């Protein structure tokens, strides 16, 4: 069997692939009306992901929408409408890194399982415990505070495995997302964004 770390690396890679795909779908849509419609559709996806408690998926889409190549598309955001902008701001505020992801942590704690936590916060918490608490104390004894903190983190994670989602598997959708390839950099996305809207309108809706 594959080591546990390989699953984690695959999850991180998948996160990056989806985020870049979201941005790519928007900036590579040539017609501004179609582009605004694509943007609205991704915000609808955010609504569904939040309702499902899939915070990792939500962060993937929000991260893609937050890239500079998407944020600079002022005409697109304006045409998408104020409701679309409000939806984006709502979810970006939930997933913000401010105050140690406080808004996200509150949202997750209020969510009933099944749910999928954001893997980035899990890793952040694990690193904090690992680096801030030595395995052994100066007297040579094991640091039980560290062990208890790690145990609490692991126990909290296990509750998300207790109840699976009751969602019909869509093989074509799975095959599509599995076929997406990682992008080495976002320069092509920014070039496509400039080709789509090559102006600096000061009346921008997006920031």
PDB file of N, CA, C and O in Angstrom, residues 109-176:
ATOM      1  N   UNK A 109     -17.008  24.227  12.907  1.00  0.00           N
ATOM      2  CA  UNK A 109     -17.566  23.708  14.160  1.00  0.00           C
ATOM      3  C   UNK A 109     -19.088  23.711  14.151  1.00  0.00           C
ATOM      4  O   UNK A 109     -19.713  22.915  14.859  1.00  0.00           O
ATOM      5  N   UNK A 110     -19.682  24.591  13.328  1.00  0.00           N
ATOM      6  CA  UNK A 110     -21.140  24.681  13.257  1.00  0.00           C
ATOM      7  C   UNK A 110     -21.723  23.771  12.175  1.00  0.00           C
ATOM      8  O   UNK A 110     -22.941  23.721  12.004  1.00  0.00           O
ATOM      9  N   UNK A 111     -20.856  23.054  11.473  1.00  0.00           N
ATOM     10  CA  UNK A 111     -21.291  22.208  10.364  1.00  0.00           C
ATOM     11  C   UNK A 111     -21.492  20.770  10.833  1.00  0.00           C
ATOM     12  O   UNK A 111     -20.657  20.209  11.525  1.00  0.00           O
ATOM     13  N   UNK A 112     -22.603  20.191  10.432  1.00  0.00           N
ATOM     14  CA  UNK A 112     -22.870  18.788  10.767  1.00  0.00           C
ATOM     15  C   UNK A 112     -22.138  17.888   9.774  1.00  0.00           C
ATOM     16  O   UNK A 112     -21.983  18.224   8.603  1.00  0.00           O
ATOM     17  N   UNK A 113     -21.682  16.744  10.270  1.00  0.00           N
ATOM     18  CA  UNK A 113     -21.054  15.780   9.372  1.00  0.00           C
ATOM     19  C   UNK A 113     -22.148  15.078   8.561  1.00  0.00           C
ATOM     20  O   UNK A 113     -23.287  14.999   9.020  1.00  0.00           O
ATOM     21  N   UNK A 114     -21.816  14.615   7.348  1.00  0.00           N
ATOM     22  CA  UNK A 114     -20.469  14.555   6.771  1.00  0.00           C
ATOM     23  C   UNK A 114     -19.950  15.936   6.368  1.00  0.00           C
ATOM     24  O   UNK A 114     -20.719  16.812   5.960  1.00  0.00           O
ATOM     25  N   UNK A 115     -18.656  16.108   6.484  1.00  0.00           N
ATOM     26  CA  UNK A 115     -17.992  17.347   6.112  1.00  0.00           C
ATOM     27  C   UNK A 115     -16.538  17.039   5.780  1.00  0.00           C
ATOM     28  O   UNK A 115     -16.003  16.004   6.180  1.00  0.00           O
ATOM     29  N   UNK A 116     -15.918  17.949   5.046  1.00  0.00           N
ATOM     30  CA  UNK A 116     -14.509  17.805   4.683  1.00  0.00           C
ATOM     31  C   UNK A 116     -13.783  19.072   5.111  1.00  0.00           C
ATOM     32  O   UNK A 116     -14.025  20.136   4.549  1.00  0.00           O
ATOM     33  N   UNK A 117     -12.910  18.986   6.109  1.00  0.00           N
ATOM     34  CA  UNK A 117     -12.179  20.176   6.553  1.00  0.00           C
ATOM     35  C   UNK A 117     -11.130  20.597   5.538  1.00  0.00           C
ATOM     36  O   UNK A 117     -10.733  19.814   4.667  1.00  0.00           O
ATOM     37  N   UNK A 118     -10.677  21.824   5.653  1.00  0.00           N
ATOM     38  CA  UNK A 118      -9.637  22.347   4.775  1.00  0.00           C
ATOM     39  C   UNK A 118      -8.293  21.794   5.221  1.00  0.00           C
ATOM     40  O   UNK A 118      -7.851  22.019   6.345  1.00  0.00           O
ATOM     41  N   UNK A 119      -7.624  21.083   4.329  1.00  0.00           N
ATOM     42  CA  UNK A 119      -6.387  20.389   4.677  1.00  0.00           C
ATOM     43  C   UNK A 119      -5.275  21.360   5.069  1.00  0.00           C
ATOM     44  O   UNK A 119      -4.403  21.023   5.879  1.00  0.00           O
ATOM     45  N   UNK A 120      -5.303  22.570   4.540  1.00  0.00           N
ATOM     46  CA  UNK A 120      -4.267  23.546   4.868  1.00  0.00           C
ATOM     47  C   UNK A 120      -4.223  23.893   6.339  1.00  0.00           C
ATOM     48  O   UNK A 120      -3.151  24.058   6.929  1.00  0.00           O
ATOM     49  N   UNK A 121      -5.389  24.004   6.964  1.00  0.00           N
ATOM     50  CA  UNK A 121      -5.451  24.319   8.393  1.00  0.00           C
ATOM     51  C   UNK A 121      -5.009  23.109   9.223  1.00  0.00           C
ATOM     52  O   UNK A 121      -4.350  23.267  10.253  1.00  0.00           O
ATOM     53  N   UNK A 122      -5.359  21.925   8.773  1.00  0.00           N
ATOM     54  CA  UNK A 122      -4.924  20.713   9.471  1.00  0.00           C
ATOM     55  C   UNK A 122      -3.401  20.656   9.523  1.00  0.00           C
ATOM     56  O   UNK A 122      -2.795  20.416  10.577  1.00  0.00           O
ATOM     57  N   UNK A 123      -2.769  20.887   8.380  1.00  0.00           N
ATOM     58  CA  UNK A 123      -1.309  20.856   8.318  1.00  0.00           C
ATOM     59  C   UNK A 123      -0.701  21.964   9.170  1.00  0.00           C
ATOM     60  O   UNK A 123       0.304  21.756   9.859  1.00  0.00           O
ATOM     61  N   UNK A 124      -1.318  23.135   9.139  1.00  0.00           N
ATOM     62  CA  UNK A 124      -0.829  24.259   9.934  1.00  0.00           C
ATOM     63  C   UNK A 124      -0.860  23.919  11.426  1.00  0.00           C
ATOM     64  O   UNK A 124       0.098  24.193  12.160  1.00  0.00           O
ATOM     65  N   UNK A 125      -1.939  23.328  11.880  1.00  0.00           N
ATOM     66  CA  UNK A 125      -2.065  22.973  13.292  1.00  0.00           C
ATOM     67  C   UNK A 125      -1.062  21.891  13.690  1.00  0.00           C
ATOM     68  O   UNK A 125      -0.483  21.937  14.784  1.00  0.00           O
ATOM     69  N   UNK A 126      -0.858  20.921  12.806  1.00  0.00           N
ATOM     70  CA  UNK A 126       0.100  19.857  13.092  1.00  0.00           C
ATOM     71  C   UNK A 126       1.524  20.406  13.189  1.00  0.00           C
ATOM     72  O   UNK A 126       2.280  20.034  14.091  1.00  0.00           O
ATOM     73  N   UNK A 127       1.870  21.291  12.267  1.00  0.00           N
ATOM     74  CA  UNK A 127       3.208  21.900  12.289  1.00  0.00           C
ATOM     75  C   UNK A 127       3.396  22.722  13.557  1.00  0.00           C
ATOM     76  O   UNK A 127       4.467  22.706  14.185  1.00  0.00           O
ATOM     77  N   UNK A 128       2.350  23.447  13.965  1.00  0.00           N
ATOM     78  CA  UNK A 128       2.422  24.267  15.178  1.00  0.00           C
ATOM     79  C   UNK A 128       2.715  23.404  16.402  1.00  0.00           C
ATOM     80  O   UNK A 128       3.560  23.746  17.234  1.00  0.00           O
ATOM     81  N   UNK A 129       2.021  22.265  16.505  1.00  0.00           N
ATOM     82  CA  UNK A 129       2.238  21.377  17.639  1.00  0.00           C
ATOM     83  C   UNK A 129       3.624  20.746  17.567  1.00  0.00           C
ATOM     84  O   UNK A 129       4.342  20.662  18.577  1.00  0.00           O
ATOM     85  N   UNK A 130       4.028  20.314  16.386  1.00  0.00           N
ATOM     86  CA  UNK A 130       5.319  19.647  16.216  1.00  0.00           C
ATOM     87  C   UNK A 130       6.483  20.582  16.530  1.00  0.00           C
ATOM     88  O   UNK A 130       7.419  20.220  17.238  1.00  0.00           O
ATOM     89  N   UNK A 131       6.417  21.802  15.991  1.00  0.00           N
ATOM     90  CA  UNK A 131       7.548  22.717  16.152  1.00  0.00           C
ATOM     91  C   UNK A 131       7.544  23.437  17.493  1.00  0.00           C
ATOM     92  O   UNK A 131       8.601  23.846  17.979  1.00  0.00           O
ATOM     93  N   UNK A 132       6.382  23.584  18.086  1.00  0.00           N
ATOM     94  CA  UNK A 132       6.296  24.324  19.339  1.00  0.00           C
ATOM     95  C   UNK A 132       6.385  23.471  20.591  1.00  0.00           C
ATOM     96  O   UNK A 132       6.400  24.001  21.711  1.00  0.00           O
ATOM     97  N   UNK A 133       6.458  22.159  20.390  1.00  0.00           N
ATOM     98  CA  UNK A 133       6.482  21.266  21.544  1.00  0.00           C
ATOM     99  C   UNK A 133       7.477  20.132  21.301  1.00  0.00           C
ATOM    100  O   UNK A 133       7.200  19.225  20.503  1.00  0.00           O
ATOM    101  N   UNK A 134       8.625  20.165  21.947  1.00  0.00           N
ATOM    102  CA  UNK A 134       9.629  19.114  21.736  1.00  0.00           C
ATOM    103  C   UNK A 134       9.115  17.749  22.176  1.00  0.00           C
ATOM    104  O   UNK A 134       8.258  17.647  23.063  1.00  0.00           O
ATOM    105  N   UNK A 135       9.618  16.720  21.519  1.00  0.00           N
ATOM    106  CA  UNK A 135       9.177  15.366  21.853  1.00  0.00           C
ATOM    107  C   UNK A 135       9.571  14.998  23.282  1.00  0.00           C
ATOM    108  O   UNK A 135       8.818  14.335  23.995  1.00  0.00           O
ATOM    109  N   UNK A 136      10.762  15.445  23.708  1.00  0.00           N
ATOM    110  CA  UNK A 136      11.221  15.143  25.062  1.00  0.00           C
ATOM    111  C   UNK A 136      11.540  16.427  25.817  1.00  0.00           C
ATOM    112  O   UNK A 136      11.958  17.429  25.234  1.00  0.00           O
ATOM    113  N   UNK A 137      11.330  16.381  27.113  1.00  0.00           N
ATOM    114  CA  UNK A 137      11.622  17.509  27.983  1.00  0.00           C
ATOM    115  C   UNK A 137      13.110  17.511  28.349  1.00  0.00           C
ATOM    116  O   UNK A 137      13.809  16.502  28.136  1.00  0.00           O
ATOM    117  N   UNK A 138      13.625  18.609  28.908  1.00  0.00           N
ATOM    118  CA  UNK A 138      15.042  18.661  29.291  1.00  0.00           C
ATOM    119  C   UNK A 138      15.462  17.531  30.228  1.00  0.00           C
ATOM    120  O   UNK A 138      16.627  17.116  30.232  1.00  0.00           O
ATOM    121  N   UNK A 139      14.506  17.012  31.041  1.00  0.00           N
ATOM    122  CA  UNK A 139      14.846  15.926  31.957  1.00  0.00           C
ATOM    123  C   UNK A 139      14.848  14.560  31.278  1.00  0.00           C
ATOM    124  O   UNK A 139      15.082  13.529  31.925  1.00  0.00           O
ATOM    125  N   UNK A 140      14.573  14.529  29.961  1.00  0.00           N
ATOM    126  CA  UNK A 140      14.594  13.274  29.225  1.00  0.00           C
ATOM    127  C   UNK A 140      13.258  12.582  29.144  1.00  0.00           C
ATOM    128  O   UNK A 140      13.101  11.596  28.409  1.00  0.00           O
ATOM    129  N   UNK A 141      12.246  13.071  29.871  1.00  0.00           N
ATOM    130  CA  UNK A 141      10.917  12.463  29.832  1.00  0.00           C
ATOM    131  C   UNK A 141      10.177  12.887  28.559  1.00  0.00           C
ATOM    132  O   UNK A 141      10.427  13.958  28.006  1.00  0.00           O
ATOM    133  N   UNK A 142       9.259  12.038  28.125  1.00  0.00           N
ATOM    134  CA  UNK A 142       8.432  12.401  26.980  1.00  0.00           C
ATOM    135  C   UNK A 142       7.520  13.567  27.340  1.00  0.00           C
ATOM    136  O   UNK A 142       7.019  13.672  28.461  1.00  0.00           O
ATOM    137  N   UNK A 143       7.308  14.451  26.368  1.00  0.00           N
ATOM    138  CA  UNK A 143       6.471  15.628  26.560  1.00  0.00           C
ATOM    139  C   UNK A 143       5.007  15.237  26.341  1.00  0.00           C
ATOM    140  O   UNK A 143       4.520  15.195  25.209  1.00  0.00           O
ATOM    141  N   UNK A 144       4.305  14.981  27.446  1.00  0.00           N
ATOM    142  CA  UNK A 144       2.924  14.515  27.330  1.00  0.00           C
ATOM    143  C   UNK A 144       1.987  15.605  26.832  1.00  0.00           C
ATOM    144  O   UNK A 144       0.942  15.312  26.262  1.00  0.00           O
ATOM    145  N   UNK A 145       2.343  16.862  27.018  1.00  0.00           N
ATOM    146  CA  UNK A 145       1.517  17.945  26.471  1.00  0.00           C
ATOM    147  C   UNK A 145       1.473  17.857  24.945  1.00  0.00           C
ATOM    148  O   UNK A 145       0.414  18.020  24.335  1.00  0.00           O
ATOM    149  N   UNK A 146       2.624  17.589  24.364  1.00  0.00           N
ATOM    150  CA  UNK A 146       2.694  17.433  22.905  1.00  0.00           C
ATOM    151  C   UNK A 146       1.848  16.247  22.459  1.00  0.00           C
ATOM    152  O   UNK A 146       1.090  16.344  21.480  1.00  0.00           O
ATOM    153  N   UNK A 147       1.984  15.137  23.158  1.00  0.00           N
ATOM    154  CA  UNK A 147       1.241  13.926  22.799  1.00  0.00           C
ATOM    155  C   UNK A 147      -0.264  14.162  22.918  1.00  0.00           C
ATOM    156  O   UNK A 147      -1.045  13.743  22.058  1.00  0.00           O
ATOM    157  N   UNK A 148      -0.689  14.872  23.971  1.00  0.00           N
ATOM    158  CA  UNK A 148      -2.113  15.159  24.152  1.00  0.00           C
ATOM    159  C   UNK A 148      -2.639  16.084  23.063  1.00  0.00           C
ATOM    160  O   UNK A 148      -3.755  15.888  22.559  1.00  0.00           O
ATOM    161  N   UNK A 149      -1.846  17.094  22.710  1.00  0.00           N
ATOM    162  CA  UNK A 149      -2.271  18.024  21.655  1.00  0.00           C
ATOM    163  C   UNK A 149      -2.436  17.302  20.316  1.00  0.00           C
ATOM    164  O   UNK A 149      -3.425  17.506  19.600  1.00  0.00           O
ATOM    165  N   UNK A 150      -1.462  16.439  19.979  1.00  0.00           N
ATOM    166  CA  UNK A 150      -1.562  15.670  18.745  1.00  0.00           C
ATOM    167  C   UNK A 150      -2.752  14.713  18.795  1.00  0.00           C
ATOM    168  O   UNK A 150      -3.455  14.521  17.800  1.00  0.00           O
ATOM    169  N   UNK A 151      -2.974  14.120  19.949  1.00  0.00           N
ATOM    170  CA  UNK A 151      -4.097  13.204  20.110  1.00  0.00           C
ATOM    171  C   UNK A 151      -5.431  13.895  19.903  1.00  0.00           C
ATOM    172  O   UNK A 151      -6.341  13.341  19.267  1.00  0.00           O
ATOM    173  N   UNK A 152      -5.551  15.109  20.441  1.00  0.00           N
ATOM    174  CA  UNK A 152      -6.796  15.868  20.261  1.00  0.00           C
ATOM    175  C   UNK A 152      -7.038  16.207  18.799  1.00  0.00           C
ATOM    176  O   UNK A 152      -8.169  16.147  18.310  1.00  0.00           O
ATOM    177  N   UNK A 153      -5.947  16.579  18.099  1.00  0.00           N
ATOM    178  CA  UNK A 153      -6.079  16.881  16.671  1.00  0.00           C
ATOM    179  C   UNK A 153      -6.531  15.647  15.892  1.00  0.00           C
ATOM    180  O   UNK A 153      -7.426  15.720  15.046  1.00  0.00           O
ATOM    181  N   UNK A 154      -5.922  14.510  16.188  1.00  0.00           N
ATOM    182  CA  UNK A 154      -6.272  13.276  15.497  1.00  0.00           C
ATOM    183  C   UNK A 154      -7.695  12.839  15.823  1.00  0.00           C
ATOM    184  O   UNK A 154      -8.444  12.391  14.958  1.00  0.00           O
ATOM    185  N   UNK A 155      -8.089  12.990  17.080  1.00  0.00           N
ATOM    186  CA  UNK A 155      -9.439  12.617  17.496  1.00  0.00           C
ATOM    187  C   UNK A 155     -10.478  13.489  16.804  1.00  0.00           C
ATOM    188  O   UNK A 155     -11.534  13.003  16.381  1.00  0.00           O
ATOM    189  N   UNK A 156     -10.161  14.774  16.675  1.00  0.00           N
ATOM    190  CA  UNK A 156     -11.083  15.680  16.004  1.00  0.00           C
ATOM    191  C   UNK A 156     -11.231  15.307  14.533  1.00  0.00           C
ATOM    192  O   UNK A 156     -12.329  15.386  13.968  1.00  0.00           O
ATOM    193  N   UNK A 157     -10.127  14.882  13.906  1.00  0.00           N
ATOM    194  CA  UNK A 157     -10.177  14.513  12.494  1.00  0.00           C
ATOM    195  C   UNK A 157     -10.985  13.239  12.260  1.00  0.00           C
ATOM    196  O   UNK A 157     -11.656  13.104  11.233  1.00  0.00           O
ATOM    197  N   UNK A 158     -10.929  12.307  13.211  1.00  0.00           N
ATOM    198  CA  UNK A 158     -11.618  11.033  13.011  1.00  0.00           C
ATOM    199  C   UNK A 158     -13.124  11.201  12.917  1.00  0.00           C
ATOM    200  O   UNK A 158     -13.808  10.385  12.291  1.00  0.00           O
ATOM    201  N   UNK A 159     -13.671  12.276  13.506  1.00  0.00           N
ATOM    202  CA  UNK A 159     -15.126  12.443  13.457  1.00  0.00           C
ATOM    203  C   UNK A 159     -15.617  12.703  12.039  1.00  0.00           C
ATOM    204  O   UNK A 159     -16.769  12.414  11.706  1.00  0.00           O
ATOM    205  N   UNK A 160     -14.718  13.203  11.183  1.00  0.00           N
ATOM    206  CA  UNK A 160     -15.124  13.463   9.801  1.00  0.00           C
ATOM    207  C   UNK A 160     -15.148  12.187   8.963  1.00  0.00           C
ATOM    208  O   UNK A 160     -15.618  12.203   7.826  1.00  0.00           O
ATOM    209  N   UNK A 161     -14.630  11.087   9.528  1.00  0.00           N
ATOM    210  CA  UNK A 161     -14.642   9.812   8.815  1.00  0.00           C
ATOM    211  C   UNK A 161     -15.789   8.910   9.252  1.00  0.00           C
ATOM    212  O   UNK A 161     -15.972   7.831   8.695  1.00  0.00           O
ATOM    213  N   UNK A 162     -16.549   9.364  10.235  1.00  0.00           N
ATOM    214  CA  UNK A 162     -17.605   8.502  10.784  1.00  0.00           C
ATOM    215  C   UNK A 162     -18.789   8.346   9.847  1.00  0.00           C
ATOM    216  O   UNK A 162     -19.426   7.292   9.809  1.00  0.00           O
ATOM    217  N   UNK A 163     -19.106   9.391   9.105  1.00  0.00           N
ATOM    218  CA  UNK A 163     -20.311   9.368   8.269  1.00  0.00           C
ATOM    219  C   UNK A 163     -19.944   9.777   6.845  1.00  0.00           C
ATOM    220  O   UNK A 163     -19.563  10.916   6.608  1.00  0.00           O
ATOM    221  N   UNK A 164     -20.074   8.864   5.891  1.00  0.00           N
ATOM    222  CA  UNK A 164     -19.743   9.198   4.503  1.00  0.00           C
ATOM    223  C   UNK A 164     -20.877   9.982   3.833  1.00  0.00           C
ATOM    224  O   UNK A 164     -22.023   9.982   4.312  1.00  0.00           O
ATOM    225  N   UNK A 165     -20.555  10.630   2.740  1.00  0.00           N
ATOM    226  CA  UNK A 165     -21.568  11.333   1.955  1.00  0.00           C
ATOM    227  C   UNK A 165     -22.443  10.320   1.214  1.00  0.00           C
ATOM    228  O   UNK A 165     -21.968   9.275   0.767  1.00  0.00           O
ATOM    229  N   UNK A 166     -23.706  10.627   1.091  1.00  0.00           N
ATOM    230  CA  UNK A 166     -24.621   9.808   0.292  1.00  0.00           C
ATOM    231  C   UNK A 166     -24.846  10.522  -1.038  1.00  0.00           C
ATOM    232  O   UNK A 166     -25.887  11.146  -1.272  1.00  0.00           O
ATOM    233  N   UNK A 167     -23.838  10.456  -1.881  1.00  0.00           N
ATOM    234  CA  UNK A 167     -23.863  11.146  -3.169  1.00  0.00           C
ATOM    235  C   UNK A 167     -23.582  10.136  -4.276  1.00  0.00           C
ATOM    236  O   UNK A 167     -22.644   9.341  -4.179  1.00  0.00           O
ATOM    237  N   UNK A 168     -24.394  10.178  -5.312  1.00  0.00           N
ATOM    238  CA  UNK A 168     -24.214   9.261  -6.435  1.00  0.00           C
ATOM    239  C   UNK A 168     -22.901   9.560  -7.147  1.00  0.00           C
ATOM    240  O   UNK A 168     -22.605  10.717  -7.470  1.00  0.00           O
ATOM    241  N   UNK A 169     -22.135   8.530  -7.378  1.00  0.00           N
ATOM    242  CA  UNK A 169     -20.859   8.678  -8.069  1.00  0.00           C
ATOM    243  C   UNK A 169     -21.112   8.935  -9.549  1.00  0.00           C
ATOM    244  O   UNK A 169     -21.883   8.222 -10.196  1.00  0.00           O
ATOM    245  N   UNK A 170     -20.479   9.993 -10.074  1.00  0.00           N
ATOM    246  CA  UNK A 170     -20.584  10.326 -11.497  1.00  0.00           C
ATOM    247  C   UNK A 170     -19.234  10.050 -12.151  1.00  0.00           C
ATOM    248  O   UNK A 170     -18.303  10.858 -12.056  1.00  0.00           O
ATOM    249  N   UNK A 171     -19.124   8.876 -12.753  1.00  0.00           N
ATOM    250  CA  UNK A 171     -17.848   8.443 -13.328  1.00  0.00           C
ATOM    251  C   UNK A 171     -17.280   9.433 -14.355  1.00  0.00           C
ATOM    252  O   UNK A 171     -16.073   9.714 -14.331  1.00  0.00           O
ATOM    253  N   UNK A 172     -18.085   9.991 -15.259  1.00  0.00           N
ATOM    254  CA  UNK A 172     -17.522  10.950 -16.224  1.00  0.00           C
ATOM    255  C   UNK A 172     -16.909  12.175 -15.538  1.00  0.00           C
ATOM    256  O   UNK A 172     -15.859  12.668 -15.965  1.00  0.00           O
ATOM    257  N   UNK A 173     -17.562  12.660 -14.477  1.00  0.00           N
ATOM    258  CA  UNK A 173     -17.037  13.821 -13.751  1.00  0.00           C
ATOM    259  C   UNK A 173     -15.722  13.462 -13.065  1.00  0.00           C
ATOM    260  O   UNK A 173     -14.753  14.241 -13.095  1.00  0.00           O
ATOM    261  N   UNK A 174     -15.685  12.282 -12.451  1.00  0.00           N
ATOM    262  CA  UNK A 174     -14.448  11.844 -11.807  1.00  0.00           C
ATOM    263  C   UNK A 174     -13.309  11.720 -12.816  1.00  0.00           C
ATOM    264  O   UNK A 174     -12.174  12.139 -12.543  1.00  0.00           O
ATOM    265  N   UNK A 175     -13.629  11.161 -13.978  1.00  0.00           N
ATOM    266  CA  UNK A 175     -12.604  10.990 -15.015  1.00  0.00           C
ATOM    267  C   UNK A 175     -12.106  12.349 -15.518  1.00  0.00           C
ATOM    268  O   UNK A 175     -10.909  12.526 -15.772  1.00  0.00           O
ATOM    269  N   UNK A 176     -13.022  13.314 -15.628  1.00  0.00           N
ATOM    270  CA  UNK A 176     -12.636  14.646 -16.097  1.00  0.00           C
ATOM    271  C   UNK A 176     -11.654  15.293 -15.132  1.00  0.00           C
ATOM    272  O   UNK A 176     -10.593  15.782 -15.546  1.00  0.00           O
TER     273      UNK A 176
END
